[in-house]
PDB file of C-alpha atoms in Angstrom:
ATOM      1  CA  ALA A 176      16.678   1.802-100.554  1.00 58.00           C
ATOM      2  CA  LEU A 177      15.788   5.458-101.302  1.00 63.00           C
ATOM      3  CA  SER A 178      18.372   7.965-101.622  1.00 77.00           C
ATOM      4  CA  SER A 179      18.374  10.634 -98.764  1.00 76.00           C
ATOM      5  CA  ALA A 180      17.021  13.287-101.361  1.00 72.00           C
ATOM      6  CA  ALA A 181      14.398  10.853-102.381  1.00 70.00           C
ATOM      7  CA  SER A 182      13.746  10.100 -98.813  1.00 75.00           C
ATOM      8  CA  ASP A 183      13.076  13.737 -98.062  1.00 74.00           C
ATOM      9  CA  VAL A 184      10.594  14.313-100.929  1.00 70.00           C
ATOM     10  CA  TYR A 185       8.941  11.112-100.155  1.00 74.00           C
ATOM     11  CA  LYS A 186       8.557  12.629 -96.388  1.00 78.00           C
ATOM     12  CA  ARG A 187       7.210  15.931 -97.497  1.00 76.00           C
ATOM     13  CA  GLN A 188       4.811  14.767 -99.711  1.00 78.00           C
ATOM     14  CA  LYS A 189       2.222  13.950 -97.155  1.00 79.00           C
ATOM     15  CA  TYR A 190       2.291  17.914 -96.538  1.00 82.00           C
ATOM     16  CA  VAL A 191       1.878  18.962-100.348  1.00 82.00           C
ATOM     17  CA  GLU A 192      -1.351  18.537-101.970  1.00 86.00           C
ATOM     18  CA  ASN A 193      -1.774  17.786-105.587  1.00 89.00           C
ATOM     19  CA  GLU A 194      -3.515  20.990-106.619  1.00 88.00           C
ATOM     20  CA  TYR A 195      -4.273  19.548-110.133  1.00 89.00           C
ATOM     21  CA  GLU A 196      -6.257  16.580-108.484  1.00 93.00           C
ATOM     22  CA  GLU A 197      -9.750  16.411-109.970  1.00 94.00           C
ATOM     23  CA  GLY A 198     -12.445  18.711-107.997  1.00 94.00           C
ATOM     24  CA  LYS A 199      -9.275  21.015-106.679  1.00 93.00           C
ATOM     25  CA  PRO A 200      -9.342  24.582-108.099  1.00 93.00           C
ATOM     26  CA  CYS A 201      -6.257  24.223-110.530  1.00 92.00           C
ATOM     27  CA  TYR A 202      -8.060  21.079-111.993  1.00 94.00           C
ATOM     28  CA  GLU A 203     -11.198  23.110-112.797  1.00 95.00           C
ATOM     29  CA  LEU A 204      -9.447  26.103-113.911  1.00 93.00           C
ATOM     30  CA  TYR A 205      -7.133  23.998-116.214  1.00 92.00           C
ATOM     31  CA  ALA A 206     -10.054  22.191-117.565  1.00 94.00           C
ATOM     32  CA  GLY A 207     -11.818  25.607-118.255  1.00 95.00           C
ATOM     33  CA  MET A 208      -8.672  26.693-119.869  1.00 91.00           C
ATOM     34  CA  HIS A 209      -8.234  23.832-122.173  1.00 90.00           C
ATOM     35  CA  ASP A 210     -11.898  23.727-123.035  1.00 93.00           C
ATOM     36  CA  ALA A 211     -11.543  27.624-124.147  1.00 92.00           C
ATOM     37  CA  TYR A 212      -8.510  26.832-126.006  1.00 89.00           C
ATOM     38  CA  GLU A 213     -10.348  24.249-128.024  1.00 89.00           C
ATOM     39  CA  ARG A 214     -13.214  26.431-128.972  1.00 91.00           C
ATOM     40  CA  ILE A 215     -10.492  29.696-129.920  1.00 90.00           C
ATOM     41  CA  CYS A 216      -8.714  26.903-132.347  1.00 88.00           C
ATOM     42  CA  HIS A 217     -11.898  25.788-133.519  1.00 89.00           C
ATOM     43  CA  ARG A 218     -13.231  29.303-134.338  1.00 90.00           C
ATOM     44  CA  LEU A 219      -9.962  30.272-135.995  1.00 89.00           C
ATOM     45  CA  GLY A 220     -10.341  26.888-138.324  1.00 88.00           C
ATOM     46  CA  LYS A 221      -7.851  25.165-136.817  1.00 82.00           C
ATOM     47  CA  PRO A 222      -9.395  22.288-134.462  1.00 79.00           C
ATOM     48  CA  ASP A 223      -7.137  19.741-133.080  1.00 80.00           C
ATOM     49  CA  THR A 224      -3.864  22.099-133.819  1.00 82.00           C
ATOM     50  CA  GLU A 225      -2.203  24.702-131.878  1.00 84.00           C
ATOM     51  CA  ASP A 226      -2.373  28.490-132.532  1.00 85.00           C
ATOM     52  CA  ARG A 227       0.868  30.108-132.179  1.00 89.00           C
ATOM     53  CA  ASP A 228      -0.603  33.423-130.492  1.00 89.00           C
ATOM     54  CA  VAL A 229      -2.531  31.655-128.418  1.00 87.00           C
ATOM     55  CA  GLU A 230       0.098  29.449-127.005  1.00 90.00           C
ATOM     56  CA  ILE A 231       2.323  32.733-126.727  1.00 93.00           C
ATOM     57  CA  ILE A 232      -0.637  34.152-124.503  1.00 91.00           C
ATOM     58  CA  ILE A 233      -0.947  30.857-122.253  1.00 90.00           C
ATOM     59  CA  ASN A 234       3.102  30.603-121.868  1.00 94.00           C
ATOM     60  CA  ASN A 235       3.510  34.247-121.049  1.00 95.00           C
ATOM     61  CA  LEU A 236       0.693  34.073-118.362  1.00 94.00           C
ATOM     62  CA  LEU A 237       2.250  30.829-116.954  1.00 93.00           C
ATOM     63  CA  ASP A 238       5.924  32.400-116.924  1.00 95.00           C
ATOM     64  CA  ILE A 239       4.229  35.690-115.103  1.00 96.00           C
ATOM     65  CA  GLY A 240       2.630  33.301-112.449  1.00 94.00           C
ATOM     66  CA  ARG A 241       5.778  31.339-111.849  1.00 95.00           C
ATOM     67  CA  HIS A 242       7.950  34.377-111.595  1.00 95.00           C
ATOM     68  CA  LEU A 243       5.261  36.073-109.070  1.00 96.00           C
ATOM     69  CA  SER A 244       5.150  32.609-107.206  1.00 94.00           C
ATOM     70  CA  LEU A 245       8.961  32.412-106.762  1.00 95.00           C
ATOM     71  CA  LYS A 246       8.964  36.160-105.886  1.00 95.00           C
ATOM     72  CA  MET A 247       6.259  35.491-103.109  1.00 94.00           C
ATOM     73  CA  TYR A 248       8.084  32.640-101.648  1.00 93.00           C
ATOM     74  CA  ASP A 249      11.263  34.924-101.494  1.00 93.00           C
ATOM     75  CA  TYR A 250       9.452  37.400 -99.744  1.00 92.00           C
ATOM     76  CA  GLY A 251       7.877  34.851 -97.679  1.00 92.00           C
ATOM     77  CA  TYR A 252      11.307  33.424 -96.469  1.00 91.00           C
ATOM     78  CA  PHE A 253      12.653  36.863 -96.110  1.00 90.00           C
ATOM     79  CA  PHE A 254      10.124  38.333 -93.598  1.00 90.00           C
ATOM     80  CA  ALA A 255       9.893  34.671 -91.909  1.00 91.00           C
ATOM     81  CA  SER A 256      13.526  34.627 -90.963  1.00 90.00           C
ATOM     82  CA  ASN A 257      13.437  38.186 -89.572  1.00 77.00           C
ATOM     83  CA  LYS A 258      15.956  40.098 -91.679  1.00 68.00           C
ATOM     84  CA  VAL A 259      13.561  43.231 -91.832  1.00 64.00           C
TER      85      VAL A 259
END
């Protein structure tokens, strides 16, 4: 039997789409990013390896996106709960 928390997650899955599923925007964007990353590493003479500066750029942009996403979620909750 599923635990209560696992059961809640399972029930919510029908409402949450996998945005990384083939054909979805995040899938296409990630594939484009990965291809560009490979080209940059190849131009830098580092095929099949990671470039530290490119990794920093990618990770920092992901962290910015995560921070802004959580901020927007907080704002949505704040305004939806009529606390204004």
